[in-house]
Short mmCIF file of C-alpha atoms in Angstrom, two decimals:
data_model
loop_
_atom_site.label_atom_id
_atom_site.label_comp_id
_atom_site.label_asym_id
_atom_site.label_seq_id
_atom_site.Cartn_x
_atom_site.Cartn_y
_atom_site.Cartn_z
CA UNK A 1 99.87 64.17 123.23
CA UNK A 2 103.06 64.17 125.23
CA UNK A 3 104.30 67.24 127.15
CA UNK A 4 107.64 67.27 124.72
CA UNK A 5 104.71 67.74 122.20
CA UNK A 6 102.83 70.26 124.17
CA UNK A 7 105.73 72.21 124.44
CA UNK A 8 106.61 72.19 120.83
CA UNK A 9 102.62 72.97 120.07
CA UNK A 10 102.96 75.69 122.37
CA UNK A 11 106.37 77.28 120.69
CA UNK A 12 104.96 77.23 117.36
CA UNK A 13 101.89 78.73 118.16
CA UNK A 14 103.48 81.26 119.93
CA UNK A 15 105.61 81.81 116.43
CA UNK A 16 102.42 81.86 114.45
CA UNK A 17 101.18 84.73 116.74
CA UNK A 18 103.90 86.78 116.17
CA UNK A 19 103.83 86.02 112.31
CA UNK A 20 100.74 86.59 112.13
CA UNK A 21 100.19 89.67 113.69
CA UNK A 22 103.56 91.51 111.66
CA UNK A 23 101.84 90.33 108.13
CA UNK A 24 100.77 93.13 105.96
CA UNK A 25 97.73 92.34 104.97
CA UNK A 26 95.42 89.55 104.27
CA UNK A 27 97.44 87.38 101.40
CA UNK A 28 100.50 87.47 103.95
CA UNK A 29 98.20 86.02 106.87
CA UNK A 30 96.73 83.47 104.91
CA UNK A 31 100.28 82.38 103.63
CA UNK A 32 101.21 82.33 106.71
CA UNK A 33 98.73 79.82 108.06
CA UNK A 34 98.93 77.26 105.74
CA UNK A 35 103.17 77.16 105.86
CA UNK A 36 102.26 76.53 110.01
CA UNK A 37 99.50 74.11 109.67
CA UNK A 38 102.21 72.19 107.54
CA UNK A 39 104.66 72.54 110.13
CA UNK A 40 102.19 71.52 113.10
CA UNK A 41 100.02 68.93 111.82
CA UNK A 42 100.59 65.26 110.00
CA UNK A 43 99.52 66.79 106.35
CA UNK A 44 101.22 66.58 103.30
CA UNK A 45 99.51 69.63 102.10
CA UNK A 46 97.06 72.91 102.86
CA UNK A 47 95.15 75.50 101.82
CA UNK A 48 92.36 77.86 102.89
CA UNK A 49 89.58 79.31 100.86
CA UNK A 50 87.74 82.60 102.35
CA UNK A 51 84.32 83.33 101.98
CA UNK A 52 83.71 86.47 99.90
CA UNK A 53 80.87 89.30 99.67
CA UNK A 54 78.18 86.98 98.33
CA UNK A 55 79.07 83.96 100.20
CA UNK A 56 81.20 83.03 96.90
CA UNK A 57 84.40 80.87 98.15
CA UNK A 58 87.29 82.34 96.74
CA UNK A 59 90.83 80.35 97.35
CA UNK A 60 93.35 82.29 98.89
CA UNK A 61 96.40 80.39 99.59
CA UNK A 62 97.56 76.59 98.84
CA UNK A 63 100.55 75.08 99.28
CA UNK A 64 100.54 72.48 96.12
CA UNK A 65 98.43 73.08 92.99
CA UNK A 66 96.59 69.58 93.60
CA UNK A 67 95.18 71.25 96.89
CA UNK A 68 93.31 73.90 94.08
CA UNK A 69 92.09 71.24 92.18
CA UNK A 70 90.47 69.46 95.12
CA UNK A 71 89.16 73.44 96.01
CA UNK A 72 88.33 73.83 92.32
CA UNK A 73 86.14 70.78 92.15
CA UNK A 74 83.93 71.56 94.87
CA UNK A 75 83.39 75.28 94.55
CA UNK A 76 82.37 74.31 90.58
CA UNK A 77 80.16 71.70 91.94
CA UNK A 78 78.79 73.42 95.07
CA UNK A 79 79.44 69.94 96.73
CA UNK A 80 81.95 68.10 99.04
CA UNK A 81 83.72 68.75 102.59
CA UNK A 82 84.27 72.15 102.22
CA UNK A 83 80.76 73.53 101.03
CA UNK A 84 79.65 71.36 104.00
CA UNK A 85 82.09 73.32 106.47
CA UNK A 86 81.91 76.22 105.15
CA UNK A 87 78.19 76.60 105.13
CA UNK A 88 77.97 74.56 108.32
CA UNK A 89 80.03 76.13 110.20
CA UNK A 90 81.26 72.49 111.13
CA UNK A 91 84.00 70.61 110.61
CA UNK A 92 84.49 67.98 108.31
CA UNK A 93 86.46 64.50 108.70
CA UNK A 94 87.09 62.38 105.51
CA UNK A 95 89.19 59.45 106.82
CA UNK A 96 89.80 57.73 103.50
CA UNK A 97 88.49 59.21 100.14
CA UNK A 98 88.58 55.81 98.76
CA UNK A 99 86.00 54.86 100.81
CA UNK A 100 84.27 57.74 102.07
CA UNK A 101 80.49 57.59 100.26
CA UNK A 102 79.08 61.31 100.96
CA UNK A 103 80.33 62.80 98.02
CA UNK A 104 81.31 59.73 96.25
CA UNK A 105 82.08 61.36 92.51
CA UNK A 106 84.35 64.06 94.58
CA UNK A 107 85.76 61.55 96.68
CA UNK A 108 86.78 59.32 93.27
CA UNK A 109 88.40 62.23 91.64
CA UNK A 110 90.34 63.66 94.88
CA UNK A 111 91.76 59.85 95.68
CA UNK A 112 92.45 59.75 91.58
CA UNK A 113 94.63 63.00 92.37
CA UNK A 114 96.49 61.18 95.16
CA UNK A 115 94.67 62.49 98.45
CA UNK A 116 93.81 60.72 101.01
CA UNK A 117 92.42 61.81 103.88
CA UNK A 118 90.95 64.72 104.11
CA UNK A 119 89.87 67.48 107.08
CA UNK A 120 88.22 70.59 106.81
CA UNK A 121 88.00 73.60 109.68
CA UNK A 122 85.89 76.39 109.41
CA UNK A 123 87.52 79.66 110.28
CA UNK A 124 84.48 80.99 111.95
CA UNK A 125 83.52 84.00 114.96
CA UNK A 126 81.87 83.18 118.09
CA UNK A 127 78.96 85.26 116.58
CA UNK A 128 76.81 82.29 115.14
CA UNK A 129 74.69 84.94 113.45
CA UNK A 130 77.89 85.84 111.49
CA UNK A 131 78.72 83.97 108.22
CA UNK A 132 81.88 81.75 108.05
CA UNK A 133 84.92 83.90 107.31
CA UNK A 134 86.72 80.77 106.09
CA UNK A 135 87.81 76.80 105.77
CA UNK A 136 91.19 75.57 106.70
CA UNK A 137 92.08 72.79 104.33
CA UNK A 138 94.20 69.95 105.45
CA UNK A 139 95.22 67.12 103.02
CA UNK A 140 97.04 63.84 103.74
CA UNK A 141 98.39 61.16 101.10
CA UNK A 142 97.72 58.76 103.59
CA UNK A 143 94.74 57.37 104.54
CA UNK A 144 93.19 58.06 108.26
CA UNK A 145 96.13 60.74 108.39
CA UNK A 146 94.41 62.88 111.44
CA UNK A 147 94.18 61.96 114.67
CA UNK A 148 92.64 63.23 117.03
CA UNK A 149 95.28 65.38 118.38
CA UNK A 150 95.66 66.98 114.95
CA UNK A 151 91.84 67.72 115.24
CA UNK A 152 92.48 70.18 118.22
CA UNK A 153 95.68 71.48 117.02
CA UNK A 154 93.27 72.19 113.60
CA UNK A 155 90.81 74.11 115.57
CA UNK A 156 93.62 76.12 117.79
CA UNK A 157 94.97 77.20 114.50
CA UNK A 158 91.86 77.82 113.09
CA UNK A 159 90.92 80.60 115.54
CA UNK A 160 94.20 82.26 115.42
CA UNK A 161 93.88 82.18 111.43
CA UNK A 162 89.95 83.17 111.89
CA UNK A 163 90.97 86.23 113.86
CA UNK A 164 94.01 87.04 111.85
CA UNK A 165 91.96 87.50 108.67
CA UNK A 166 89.03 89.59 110.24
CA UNK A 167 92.00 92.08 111.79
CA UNK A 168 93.79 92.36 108.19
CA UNK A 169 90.54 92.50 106.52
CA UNK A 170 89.63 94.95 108.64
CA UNK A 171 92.98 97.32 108.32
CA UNK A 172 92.54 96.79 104.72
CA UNK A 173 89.24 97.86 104.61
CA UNK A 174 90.09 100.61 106.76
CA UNK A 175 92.67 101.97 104.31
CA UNK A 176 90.64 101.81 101.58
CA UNK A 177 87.90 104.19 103.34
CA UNK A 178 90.86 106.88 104.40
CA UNK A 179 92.64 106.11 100.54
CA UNK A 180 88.46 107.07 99.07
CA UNK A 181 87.77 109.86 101.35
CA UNK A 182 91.29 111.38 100.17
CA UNK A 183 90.46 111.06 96.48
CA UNK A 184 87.31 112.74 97.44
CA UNK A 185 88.66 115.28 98.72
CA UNK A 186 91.20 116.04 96.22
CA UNK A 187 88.39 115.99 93.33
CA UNK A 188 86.12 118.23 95.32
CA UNK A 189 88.97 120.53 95.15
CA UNK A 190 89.15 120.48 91.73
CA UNK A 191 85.51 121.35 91.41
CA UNK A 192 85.45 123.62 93.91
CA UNK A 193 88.05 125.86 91.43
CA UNK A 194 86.83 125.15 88.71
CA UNK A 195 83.13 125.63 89.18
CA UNK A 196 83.34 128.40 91.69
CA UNK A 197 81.22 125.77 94.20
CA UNK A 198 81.26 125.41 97.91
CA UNK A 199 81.98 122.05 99.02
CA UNK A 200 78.34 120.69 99.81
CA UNK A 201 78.34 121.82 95.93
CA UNK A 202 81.58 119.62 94.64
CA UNK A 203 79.70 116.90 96.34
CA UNK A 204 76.48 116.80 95.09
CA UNK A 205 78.23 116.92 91.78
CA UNK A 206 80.58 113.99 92.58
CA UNK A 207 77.55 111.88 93.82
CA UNK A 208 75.10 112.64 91.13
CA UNK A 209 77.83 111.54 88.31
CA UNK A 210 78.62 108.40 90.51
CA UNK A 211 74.68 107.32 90.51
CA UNK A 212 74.17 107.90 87.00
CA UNK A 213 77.09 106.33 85.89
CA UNK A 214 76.60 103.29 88.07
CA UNK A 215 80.19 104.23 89.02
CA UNK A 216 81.79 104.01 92.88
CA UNK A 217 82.17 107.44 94.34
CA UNK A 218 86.23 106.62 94.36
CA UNK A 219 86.34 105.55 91.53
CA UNK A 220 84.68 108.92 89.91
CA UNK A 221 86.65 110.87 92.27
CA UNK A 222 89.94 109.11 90.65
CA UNK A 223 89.19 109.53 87.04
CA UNK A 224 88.86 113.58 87.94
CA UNK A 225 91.90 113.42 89.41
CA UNK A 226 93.61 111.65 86.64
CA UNK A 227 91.80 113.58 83.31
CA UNK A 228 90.61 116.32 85.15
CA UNK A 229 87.29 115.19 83.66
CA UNK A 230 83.81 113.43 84.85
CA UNK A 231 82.91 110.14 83.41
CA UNK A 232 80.57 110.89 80.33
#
């Protein structure tokens, strides 16, 4: 890489930070990363699919709909590149998927679709105990599309976007807890007037309804709020 390169690397990183770190929540941070790893790296398109509760892969952001097809075919299939990187924790390299022979019935029906080459980067923590937060996704119509230059430039973006996620999934988690223990506290004051309870009382009641009904305490706590009833 030459230091005109190196420079331009380092301003669009430095971009990406800033992007990053003013999006919202997770869908912003995700769209985010793929419109930059089209900007900074010789692909035609991108996409990322996050790992879920349940290790289920979920995509989260492409930037053409042939990207979800080539997702959509190996999440169905629990086979190809990204299973492997994503359950690896390892990146993937698929020079040419007219030749490639690892996943050769995936590899058929992503070079029928147009795609060529092919690399996938795990958005992963430090912690190896942890499970994969991630894959970034990056798609060439060319075969032999990455060099190895784009392979670093992959992984630099890959931690920022691997950190980026785990802070917005954390804020969002965050105001979900603060949103729940609000509700919660708004139905136990409904209980607490209408029952004549103390608020240990309003509780119990809250919990008890949320275990029999199989129901999320928020969720209880909301449908008080709304009908000023308990599910049946």
């Amino acid at each position: 890489m030459t230091e005109p390169e190196i420079v331009n690397s380092a301003d669009t990183f430095a971009r990406l930070a800033v992007e990053l770190h003013d999006a919202p929540g997770v869908e912003e941070t995700i769209e985010a990363v793929v419109q930059f790893a089209r900007q900074a790296l010789s692909c035609t398109h991108a996409g990322v699919v996050l790992s879920t509760r349940g290790s289920q892969a979920e995509v989260a952001a492409v930037t053409d709909p042939v990207v979800a097809d080539v997702y959509e075919l190996q999440i169905n299939t629990e086979n190809g590149p990204l299973v492997t990187a994503l359950r690896d924790r390892t990146t993937v390299l698929v020079r040419d998927t007219g030749t490639d022979d690892r996943w050769p019935e995936w590899a058929a029906k992503v070079a029928a679709l147009g795609v060529r080459s092919v690399l996938d980067v795990p958005l992963a923590t430090g912690d190896a105990a942890r499970r994969t937060v991630g894959v970034l996704g990056l798609y060439s119509l060319e075969p032999d599309a990455f060099s190895a230059d784009d392979e670093a430039i992959a992984h630099i973006l890959a931690r920022h976007a691997t950190v980026a996620v785990a802070s917005a999934r954390h804020e969002e988690t965050m105001a979900q807890a603060v949103d729940a223990r609000k509700l919660v506290g708004q139905a136990m004051g409904i209980l607490m007037e209408r029952f004549d309870v103390d608020g240990d009382r309003a509780f119990a009641i809250l919990k008890r309804y949320s275990q029999d009904t199989n129901t999320k305490l928020r969720d209880v706590a909301q449908q008080l709020i709304d009908t000023r009833k308990l599910p049946q």
